[in-house]
mmCIF file of C-alpha atoms in Angstrom:
data_model
loop_
_atom_site.group_PDB
_atom_site.id
_atom_site.type_symbol
_atom_site.label_atom_id
_atom_site.label_comp_id
_atom_site.label_asym_id
_atom_site.label_seq_id
_atom_site.Cartn_x
_atom_site.Cartn_y
_atom_site.Cartn_z
ATOM 1 C CA MET A 1 94.500 140.717 93.473
ATOM 2 C CA LYS A 2 93.198 143.463 95.773
ATOM 3 C CA TYR A 3 93.258 142.941 99.515
ATOM 4 C CA GLU A 4 89.461 143.289 99.751
ATOM 5 C CA GLU A 5 88.944 140.665 97.080
ATOM 6 C CA ILE A 6 91.202 138.072 98.667
ATOM 7 C CA GLN A 7 89.849 138.880 102.131
ATOM 8 C CA ASP A 8 86.310 138.251 100.886
ATOM 9 C CA MET A 9 87.344 134.955 99.337
ATOM 10 C CA LEU A 10 89.129 133.915 102.521
ATOM 11 C CA ASP A 11 86.067 134.684 104.633
ATOM 12 C CA ARG A 12 84.076 132.339 102.450
ATOM 13 C CA TYR A 13 86.898 129.801 102.432
ATOM 14 C CA TRP A 14 86.778 129.423 106.232
ATOM 15 C CA GLU A 15 83.032 128.880 105.988
ATOM 16 C CA GLY A 16 83.493 126.233 103.280
ATOM 17 C CA GLU A 17 81.651 128.312 100.694
ATOM 18 C CA THR A 18 84.314 128.766 98.046
ATOM 19 C CA THR A 19 84.425 126.920 94.744
ATOM 20 C CA ILE A 20 87.424 124.808 93.732
ATOM 21 C CA ASP A 21 88.358 127.535 91.280
ATOM 22 C CA GLU A 22 88.374 130.224 93.974
ATOM 23 C CA GLU A 23 90.434 127.986 96.230
ATOM 24 C CA ARG A 24 92.969 127.607 93.444
ATOM 25 C CA ARG A 25 93.179 131.374 93.143
ATOM 26 C CA ILE A 26 93.763 131.713 96.881
ATOM 27 C CA LYS A 27 96.590 129.156 96.771
ATOM 28 C CA ALA A 28 98.129 130.816 93.740
ATOM 29 C CA TYR A 29 97.935 134.198 95.471
ATOM 30 C CA PHE A 30 99.833 133.060 98.561
ATOM 31 C CA ASN A 31 102.396 131.164 96.530
ATOM 32 C CA SER A 32 103.152 134.102 94.235
ATOM 33 C CA GLY A 33 105.364 135.681 96.909
ATOM 34 C CA ALA A 34 103.574 139.028 96.516
ATOM 35 C CA PHE A 35 100.791 138.710 99.030
ATOM 36 C CA ASP A 36 99.531 141.438 101.361
ATOM 37 C CA GLN A 37 101.555 141.547 104.594
ATOM 38 C CA ARG A 38 98.338 141.731 106.615
ATOM 39 C CA LEU A 39 97.731 138.143 105.601
ATOM 40 C CA GLN A 40 101.194 136.928 106.512
ATOM 41 C CA GLN A 41 99.947 134.873 109.423
ATOM 42 C CA ILE A 42 97.833 132.536 107.360
ATOM 43 C CA ALA A 43 100.049 132.408 104.270
ATOM 44 C CA PRO A 44 101.960 129.278 105.395
ATOM 45 C CA MET A 45 98.728 127.308 105.315
ATOM 46 C CA PHE A 46 98.263 127.768 101.580
ATOM 47 C CA GLN A 47 101.958 127.326 100.957
ATOM 48 C CA ALA A 48 101.780 124.023 102.803
ATOM 49 C CA LEU A 49 98.808 122.907 100.723
ATOM 50 C CA SER A 50 100.636 123.662 97.477
ATOM 51 C CA GLU A 51 103.765 121.908 98.650
ATOM 52 C CA GLU A 52 101.778 118.838 99.602
ATOM 53 C CA LYS A 53 100.223 118.714 96.170
ATOM 54 C CA ALA A 54 103.682 118.553 94.611
ATOM 55 C CA VAL A 55 104.520 115.348 96.467
ATOM 56 C CA GLN A 56 104.952 112.490 94.018
ATOM 57 C CA LEU A 57 105.458 108.802 94.106
ATOM 58 C CA ALA A 58 109.198 108.212 93.769
ATOM 59 C CA ALA A 59 110.158 107.115 90.269
ATOM 60 C CA LYS A 60 112.163 104.252 91.705
ATOM 61 C CA ALA A 61 109.078 102.787 93.330
ATOM 62 C CA LYS A 62 108.103 99.812 91.253
ATOM 63 C CA ILE A 63 104.592 100.050 89.934
ATOM 64 C CA VAL A 64 102.503 97.043 89.011
ATOM 65 C CA SER A 65 104.478 94.367 87.320
ATOM 66 C CA MET A 66 102.589 93.351 84.193
ATOM 67 C CA ARG A 67 104.239 89.958 84.220
ATOM 68 C CA PRO A 68 101.635 87.841 86.028
ATOM 69 C CA GLN A 69 98.941 89.064 83.689
ATOM 70 C CA MET A 70 101.121 88.564 80.605
ATOM 71 C CA TYR A 71 101.922 85.070 81.752
ATOM 72 C CA GLN A 72 98.248 84.195 82.044
ATOM 73 C CA TRP A 73 97.640 85.524 78.572
ATOM 74 C CA ALA A 74 100.543 83.545 77.209
ATOM 75 C CA VAL A 75 99.144 80.354 78.696
ATOM 76 C CA ALA A 76 95.675 81.110 77.356
ATOM 77 C CA ALA A 77 97.104 81.878 73.927
ATOM 78 C CA SER A 78 99.110 78.630 73.822
ATOM 79 C CA ILE A 79 96.070 76.572 74.745
ATOM 80 C CA ALA A 80 93.988 78.340 72.117
ATOM 81 C CA LEU A 81 96.723 77.728 69.556
ATOM 82 C CA LEU A 82 96.920 74.035 70.434
ATOM 83 C CA LEU A 83 93.162 73.625 70.175
ATOM 84 C CA THR A 84 93.047 75.450 66.860
ATOM 85 C CA ALA A 85 95.887 73.350 65.490
ATOM 86 C CA GLY A 86 94.147 70.178 66.622
ATOM 87 C CA TRP A 87 90.912 71.281 65.031
ATOM 88 C CA TRP A 88 92.657 72.034 61.725
ATOM 89 C CA MET A 89 94.336 68.659 61.631
ATOM 90 C CA PHE A 90 91.136 66.882 62.444
ATOM 91 C CA ARG A 91 89.310 68.898 59.802
ATOM 92 C CA ASP A 92 91.906 68.139 57.123
ATOM 93 C CA GLU A 93 91.829 64.431 57.786
ATOM 94 C CA ASN A 94 88.076 64.489 57.823
ATOM 95 C CA THR A 95 87.598 65.969 54.342
ATOM 96 C CA ALA A 96 86.157 62.620 53.188
ATOM 97 C CA ALA A 97 83.191 63.071 55.536
ATOM 98 C CA PRO A 98 80.452 64.859 53.609
ATOM 99 C CA ARG A 99 78.860 67.135 56.200
ATOM 100 C CA VAL A 100 80.315 68.513 59.356
ATOM 101 C CA VAL A 101 76.800 68.690 60.850
ATOM 102 C CA ASP A 102 76.713 64.889 60.898
ATOM 103 C CA THR A 103 79.714 64.596 63.116
ATOM 104 C CA PRO A 104 78.051 65.350 66.465
ATOM 105 C CA SER A 105 75.305 62.744 65.958
ATOM 106 C CA ALA A 106 77.881 60.208 64.815
ATOM 107 C CA LEU A 107 79.903 60.955 67.915
ATOM 108 C CA GLN A 108 76.837 60.523 70.068
ATOM 109 C CA LYS A 109 76.256 57.096 68.615
ATOM 110 C CA ALA A 110 79.875 56.237 69.072
ATOM 111 C CA ILE A 111 79.337 56.838 72.757
ATOM 112 C CA GLU A 112 76.003 55.034 72.912
ATOM 113 C CA MET A 113 76.914 51.969 70.893
ATOM 114 C CA PRO A 114 79.640 50.399 72.989
ATOM 115 C CA VAL A 115 77.624 50.912 76.158
ATOM 116 C CA VAL A 116 74.636 49.072 74.786
ATOM 117 C CA GLU A 117 76.439 46.378 72.893
ATOM 118 C CA ALA A 118 79.525 45.526 74.863
ATOM 119 C CA PRO A 119 77.852 43.779 77.825
ATOM 120 C CA GLN A 120 75.624 41.815 75.495
ATOM 121 C CA GLU A 121 78.518 40.697 73.352
ATOM 122 C CA ALA A 122 80.342 39.643 76.451
ATOM 123 C CA LEU A 123 77.268 37.747 77.593
ATOM 124 C CA ALA A 124 76.955 36.109 74.213
ATOM 125 C CA THR A 125 80.535 34.849 74.214
ATOM 126 C CA VAL A 126 80.360 33.578 77.791
ATOM 127 C CA ASP A 127 76.998 31.883 77.361
ATOM 128 C CA LYS A 128 77.793 30.190 74.105
ATOM 129 C CA GLN A 129 75.509 27.300 75.054
ATOM 130 C CA VAL A 130 72.516 29.621 75.277
ATOM 131 C CA PRO A 131 72.842 31.893 72.277
ATOM 132 C CA LYS A 132 69.120 32.135 71.593
ATOM 133 C CA PRO A 133 68.005 34.134 74.661
ATOM 134 C CA ALA A 134 70.788 36.604 73.991
ATOM 135 C CA LEU A 135 69.738 37.199 70.405
ATOM 136 C CA PRO A 136 66.286 38.674 71.026
ATOM 137 C CA LYS A 137 67.874 41.099 73.463
ATOM 138 C CA LYS A 138 70.278 42.158 70.792
ATOM 139 C CA LYS A 139 67.412 42.717 68.414
ATOM 140 C CA HIS A 140 65.768 44.968 70.989
ATOM 141 C CA ALA A 141 68.921 46.935 71.274
ATOM 142 C CA VAL A 142 69.156 47.276 67.539
ATOM 143 C CA LYS A 143 65.558 48.461 67.398
ATOM 144 C CA HIS A 144 66.422 51.325 69.669
ATOM 145 C CA ILE A 145 68.987 52.638 67.273
ATOM 146 C CA LYS A 146 67.236 51.384 64.213
ATOM 147 C CA SER A 147 66.775 54.879 62.782
ATOM 148 C CA THR A 148 70.394 54.967 61.584
ATOM 149 C CA PRO A 149 71.864 51.492 61.594
ATOM 150 C CA GLU A 150 74.116 52.151 58.585
ATOM 151 C CA ILE A 151 76.104 54.812 60.560
ATOM 152 C CA ASP A 152 78.272 52.074 62.081
ATOM 153 C CA PRO A 153 81.219 52.431 59.690
ATOM 154 C CA GLU A 154 81.080 56.214 60.043
ATOM 155 C CA THR A 155 81.139 55.884 63.789
ATOM 156 C CA ALA A 156 84.116 53.620 63.567
ATOM 157 C CA GLN A 157 85.810 56.127 61.325
ATOM 158 C CA ALA A 158 85.053 58.946 63.720
ATOM 159 C CA MET A 159 86.408 56.921 66.608
ATOM 160 C CA ALA A 160 89.534 56.122 64.671
ATOM 161 C CA GLU A 161 90.044 59.754 63.809
ATOM 162 C CA ILE A 162 89.583 60.868 67.404
ATOM 163 C CA LYS A 163 92.071 58.218 68.489
ATOM 164 C CA ALA A 164 94.526 59.391 65.853
ATOM 165 C CA ALA A 165 94.145 62.993 66.963
ATOM 166 C CA LEU A 166 94.642 62.068 70.616
ATOM 167 C CA ALA A 167 97.620 59.942 69.711
ATOM 168 C CA LEU A 168 99.113 62.894 67.879
ATOM 169 C CA VAL A 169 98.591 65.175 70.885
ATOM 170 C CA SER A 170 100.044 62.613 73.254
ATOM 171 C CA ALA A 171 103.009 62.051 70.935
ATOM 172 C CA LYS A 172 103.661 65.806 70.894
ATOM 173 C CA LEU A 173 103.362 65.943 74.673
ATOM 174 C CA ASP A 174 105.744 62.984 75.000
ATOM 175 C CA LYS A 175 108.192 64.690 72.711
ATOM 176 C CA GLY A 176 107.941 67.879 74.729
ATOM 177 C CA ARG A 177 108.425 65.959 77.935
ATOM 178 C CA SER A 178 111.470 64.110 76.703
ATOM 179 C CA GLU A 179 112.930 67.402 75.431
ATOM 180 C CA ALA A 180 112.307 68.916 78.856
ATOM 181 C CA ILE A 181 114.039 65.980 80.541
ATOM 182 C CA LYS A 182 116.955 66.330 78.138
ATOM 183 C CA GLY A 183 117.158 70.021 78.929
ATOM 184 C CA ALA A 184 116.992 69.402 82.653
ATOM 185 C CA SER A 185 119.736 66.770 82.567
ATOM 186 C CA TYR A 186 121.822 69.108 80.398
ATOM 187 C CA LEU A 187 121.413 71.850 83.002
ATOM 188 C CA GLU A 188 122.354 69.398 85.733
ATOM 189 C CA THR A 189 125.550 68.414 83.996
ATOM 190 C CA MET A 190 126.321 72.058 83.311
ATOM 191 C CA GLU A 191 125.941 72.763 87.009
ATOM 192 C CA LYS A 192 128.299 69.956 87.893
ATOM 193 C CA ILE A 193 131.103 71.110 85.594
ATOM 194 C CA PRO A 194 132.212 74.237 87.499
ATOM 195 C CA LYS A 195 132.022 72.299 90.761
ATOM 196 C CA ARG A 196 134.438 69.701 89.434
ATOM 197 C CA LYS A 197 136.764 72.412 88.167
ATOM 198 C CA ALA A 198 136.626 74.128 91.541
ATOM 199 C CA GLY A 199 137.238 70.867 93.376
ATOM 200 C CA MET B 1 90.360 95.719 83.522
ATOM 201 C CA THR B 2 91.582 96.539 80.053
ATOM 202 C CA ARG B 3 95.014 97.952 79.409
ATOM 203 C CA ASP B 4 93.643 101.119 77.773
ATOM 204 C CA LEU B 5 91.304 101.849 80.630
ATOM 205 C CA PHE B 6 94.078 101.303 83.123
ATOM 206 C CA HIS B 7 96.422 103.676 81.344
ATOM 207 C CA GLU B 8 93.795 106.345 80.819
ATOM 208 C CA GLN B 9 91.971 106.284 84.127
ATOM 209 C CA VAL B 10 94.055 104.692 86.819
ATOM 210 C CA PHE B 11 97.773 105.010 86.141
ATOM 211 C CA PRO B 12 97.711 108.850 85.818
ATOM 212 C CA ILE B 13 96.267 109.258 89.327
ATOM 213 C CA ARG B 14 98.959 107.168 91.024
ATOM 214 C CA HIS B 15 100.572 110.260 92.608
ATOM 215 C CA LYS B 16 97.208 111.320 93.976
ATOM 216 C CA LEU B 17 96.676 107.872 95.462
ATOM 217 C CA TYR B 18 100.169 107.996 96.913
ATOM 218 C CA ARG B 19 99.584 111.361 98.611
ATOM 219 C CA PHE B 20 96.325 110.101 100.035
ATOM 220 C CA ALA B 21 97.972 106.920 101.338
ATOM 221 C CA LEU B 22 100.774 109.048 102.774
ATOM 222 C CA ARG B 23 98.232 111.246 104.535
ATOM 223 C CA ILE B 24 96.712 108.210 106.216
ATOM 224 C CA THR B 25 99.738 106.058 106.943
ATOM 225 C CA GLY B 26 102.251 108.857 107.485
ATOM 226 C CA SER B 27 104.972 106.630 106.068
ATOM 227 C CA VAL B 28 106.570 106.834 102.629
ATOM 228 C CA HIS B 29 107.197 103.093 102.513
ATOM 229 C CA GLU B 30 103.723 102.158 103.639
ATOM 230 C CA ALA B 31 102.211 104.572 101.135
ATOM 231 C CA GLU B 32 104.294 103.126 98.293
ATOM 232 C CA ASP B 33 103.173 99.638 99.235
ATOM 233 C CA VAL B 34 99.557 100.729 99.369
ATOM 234 C CA VAL B 35 99.690 102.275 95.881
ATOM 235 C CA GLN B 36 101.380 99.181 94.510
ATOM 236 C CA GLU B 37 98.713 96.940 96.005
ATOM 237 C CA VAL B 38 95.823 99.124 94.909
ATOM 238 C CA LEU B 39 97.055 99.401 91.317
ATOM 239 C CA GLU B 40 97.611 95.674 91.198
ATOM 240 C CA LYS B 41 94.149 94.995 92.560
ATOM 241 C CA VAL B 42 92.504 97.354 90.068
ATOM 242 C CA TRP B 43 94.491 95.826 87.210
ATOM 243 C CA LYS B 44 93.406 92.338 88.143
ATOM 244 C CA THR B 45 89.740 93.159 88.673
ATOM 245 C CA ALA B 46 87.532 91.390 86.140
ATOM 246 C CA PRO B 47 85.785 93.734 83.663
ATOM 247 C CA GLU B 48 82.321 92.545 84.783
ATOM 248 C CA GLN B 49 83.054 93.785 88.278
ATOM 249 C CA THR B 50 83.952 97.259 87.087
ATOM 250 C CA ASP B 51 80.911 97.816 84.873
ATOM 251 C CA HIS B 52 79.086 99.812 87.515
ATOM 252 C CA ILE B 53 82.012 102.131 88.177
ATOM 253 C CA GLN B 54 81.480 105.637 86.866
ATOM 254 C CA ASN B 55 84.107 107.513 88.790
ATOM 255 C CA TRP B 56 87.376 105.622 88.696
ATOM 256 C CA GLU B 57 89.166 108.164 90.792
ATOM 257 C CA ALA B 58 86.692 107.938 93.651
ATOM 258 C CA TRP B 59 86.752 104.146 93.454
ATOM 259 C CA CYS B 60 90.556 104.050 93.580
ATOM 260 C CA MET B 61 90.560 106.566 96.417
ATOM 261 C CA THR B 62 88.222 104.320 98.388
ATOM 262 C CA LEU B 63 90.465 101.311 97.780
ATOM 263 C CA THR B 64 93.491 103.363 98.813
ATOM 264 C CA ARG B 65 91.792 104.575 101.964
ATOM 265 C CA ASN B 66 90.705 101.079 103.001
ATOM 266 C CA ARG B 67 94.097 99.565 102.277
ATOM 267 C CA SER B 68 95.889 102.361 104.130
ATOM 268 C CA LEU B 69 93.625 102.072 107.148
ATOM 269 C CA ASP B 70 94.151 98.300 107.213
ATOM 270 C CA LYS B 71 97.893 98.851 107.261
ATOM 271 C CA THR B 72 97.749 101.583 109.873
ATOM 272 C CA ARG B 73 95.537 99.592 112.178
ATOM 273 C CA SER B 74 97.307 96.283 111.786
ATOM 274 C CA GLN B 75 100.709 97.725 112.523
ATOM 275 C CA THR B 76 99.765 100.449 115.038
ATOM 276 C CA ILE B 77 102.161 102.708 113.251
ATOM 277 C CA ARG B 78 104.300 105.014 115.264
ATOM 278 C CA ARG B 79 102.985 108.376 114.129
ATOM 279 C CA THR B 80 105.747 110.630 115.303
ATOM 280 C CA ALA B 81 105.776 114.400 115.153
ATOM 281 C CA SER B 82 108.164 114.405 112.244
ATOM 282 C CA LEU B 83 106.377 112.316 109.684
ATOM 283 C CA ASP B 84 109.006 110.914 107.454
ATOM 284 C CA GLY B 85 108.546 112.524 104.105
ATOM 285 C CA VAL B 86 105.505 114.604 104.943
ATOM 286 C CA ALA B 87 107.021 117.480 106.840
ATOM 287 C CA GLU B 88 110.384 118.009 105.229
ATOM 288 C CA ARG B 89 110.394 119.399 101.759
ATOM 289 C CA LYS B 90 112.281 122.128 99.971
ATOM 290 C CA SER B 91 110.840 125.383 98.684
ATOM 291 C CA GLU B 92 112.289 128.197 96.647
ATOM 292 C CA SER B 93 112.666 131.414 98.589
ATOM 293 C CA ILE B 94 114.983 134.335 98.319
ATOM 294 C CA ASN B 95 116.906 134.804 101.526
ATOM 295 C CA PRO B 96 118.046 131.864 103.670
ATOM 296 C CA ALA B 97 116.844 133.292 106.987
ATOM 297 C CA GLN B 98 113.416 134.030 105.572
ATOM 298 C CA ALA B 99 113.387 130.678 103.855
ATOM 299 C CA THR B 100 114.119 128.882 107.103
ATOM 300 C CA GLU B 101 111.404 130.769 108.931
ATOM 301 C CA ARG B 102 108.923 130.151 106.160
ATOM 302 C CA ASN B 103 109.829 126.463 106.057
ATOM 303 C CA ASP B 104 109.341 126.194 109.797
ATOM 304 C CA LEU B 105 105.888 127.709 109.524
ATOM 305 C CA VAL B 106 104.922 125.567 106.563
ATOM 306 C CA ALA B 107 106.173 122.447 108.317
ATOM 307 C CA ARG B 108 104.108 123.408 111.340
ATOM 308 C CA VAL B 109 100.973 123.676 109.247
ATOM 309 C CA LYS B 110 101.652 120.229 107.827
ATOM 310 C CA ARG B 111 101.967 118.840 111.311
ATOM 311 C CA MET B 112 98.732 120.532 112.350
ATOM 312 C CA MET B 113 96.980 118.924 109.417
ATOM 313 C CA GLN B 114 98.367 115.546 110.345
ATOM 314 C CA GLU B 115 97.120 115.980 113.913
ATOM 315 C CA LEU B 116 93.514 116.566 112.871
ATOM 316 C CA PRO B 117 90.965 113.822 113.588
ATOM 317 C CA GLU B 118 90.960 111.238 110.809
ATOM 318 C CA LYS B 119 87.790 112.273 109.014
ATOM 319 C CA GLN B 120 88.659 115.965 109.038
ATOM 320 C CA ARG B 121 92.183 115.211 107.919
ATOM 321 C CA LEU B 122 91.066 113.112 104.955
ATOM 322 C CA VAL B 123 88.305 115.488 103.879
ATOM 323 C CA MET B 124 90.664 118.451 104.008
ATOM 324 C CA HIS B 125 93.292 116.531 102.086
ATOM 325 C CA LEU B 126 90.893 115.560 99.312
ATOM 326 C CA ARG B 127 89.490 119.091 99.014
ATOM 327 C CA ASP B 128 92.409 121.440 99.658
ATOM 328 C CA ILE B 129 95.193 119.346 98.150
ATOM 329 C CA GLU B 130 93.514 117.109 95.581
ATOM 330 C CA GLU B 131 90.737 119.570 94.711
ATOM 331 C CA LEU B 132 87.936 117.027 94.598
ATOM 332 C CA SER B 133 84.275 118.090 94.599
ATOM 333 C CA TYR B 134 82.196 117.540 97.715
ATOM 334 C CA ASP B 135 80.341 114.750 95.926
ATOM 335 C CA GLU B 136 83.560 112.981 95.001
ATOM 336 C CA ILE B 137 84.828 113.273 98.568
ATOM 337 C CA ALA B 138 81.590 111.844 99.938
ATOM 338 C CA GLU B 139 81.877 108.937 97.499
ATOM 339 C CA SER B 140 85.561 108.315 98.201
ATOM 340 C CA LEU B 141 85.137 108.309 101.976
ATOM 341 C CA ASN B 142 81.690 106.753 101.957
ATOM 342 C CA ILE B 143 80.186 109.518 104.073
ATOM 343 C CA SER B 144 77.306 111.973 103.584
ATOM 344 C CA LEU B 145 77.616 115.343 101.885
ATOM 345 C CA ASP B 146 76.810 117.065 105.164
ATOM 346 C CA GLN B 147 79.590 115.209 106.932
ATOM 347 C CA VAL B 148 81.989 116.355 104.211
ATOM 348 C CA LYS B 149 81.006 120.007 104.678
ATOM 349 C CA VAL B 150 81.081 119.878 108.461
ATOM 350 C CA SER B 151 84.434 118.082 108.573
ATOM 351 C CA LEU B 152 86.011 120.498 106.107
ATOM 352 C CA HIS B 153 84.705 123.509 107.998
ATOM 353 C CA ARG B 154 86.048 122.202 111.307
ATOM 354 C CA ALA B 155 89.415 121.251 109.840
ATOM 355 C CA ARG B 156 90.016 124.657 108.235
ATOM 356 C CA LYS B 157 88.844 126.458 111.359
ATOM 357 C CA THR B 158 91.115 124.436 113.640
ATOM 358 C CA ILE B 159 94.180 125.172 111.546
ATOM 359 C CA ARG B 160 93.341 128.832 111.200
ATOM 360 C CA GLU B 161 92.863 129.286 114.946
ATOM 361 C CA LYS B 162 96.098 127.492 115.750
ATOM 362 C CA MET B 163 97.996 129.654 113.301
ATOM 363 C CA ILE B 164 96.608 132.886 114.649
ATOM 364 C CA ASN B 165 96.967 131.965 118.307
ATOM 365 C CA ASP B 166 100.434 130.457 118.173
#
């Protein structure tokens, strides 16, 4: 690069009028080692800038452990897997049920029914001497749900299946827990062994 | 933040973030910590919160600046003349005497830069070392375009005058 050319660029550089590309050329010029001696005084500035750009984060510096994120994903995946497994089991057992669409309404009734009936049944058994006033009430209750009175057995079946599914989950959890306890006690005994040997 | 996005947009600029943090904190260890924290924060940011971000570099630079300033202010860092890591660095020159003289001069320029007022120092760093556009600098530092131009002009002028007069 000619002296006049670089001098012109420098004049504009001090005024903040150079483009990034021109600034790169200026830095390259002063770092080439073959710059005009008349510009010797300001050369260190552009050498300093280039040196600073070469500074890098030390390789040994640890950068973002992915572990916490991976752990969260693992937990999410396990839960998803559990839910899917549960759904499959429930679905397999439920093949007798004709339509899956019916299940939510059946479930709804399963929730409604005990709430409506249980207190009245209890009343009926306690007030055995006065069964008649209790009966009309019961009829009222039945009227409310009259639209699908024959669902009862289905509801019972649904309840039973939910119970079975929950029992299965709880059994698995129990098994897991007992395995964990076994493991923990095993670790404890393992810890004790060297101590005894040492002592 | 997705893994792909992180590896394409954020991870490659870690050295840039480090230099910027080093410029502000003046400490290698502090700067390393800042980069670690910023990368971790970006990685953990939910995708919905990053939808509006167009310029990842400017966003990361802003995070780095804020984190670095927090550190600097909270610890009232001892900014000594010889900034550990900033001033001392090797360069390839021919003759040892010349090399020493050149290194002295270069180290002096680095010190001058570090002694500039904060805004000028950061603007000059982002332009003359990281080669960001004026718009990107304004976005990164959350200042106006005019402030970027004025700060850069003053910073360059100060260093030039010191070099010529010394």
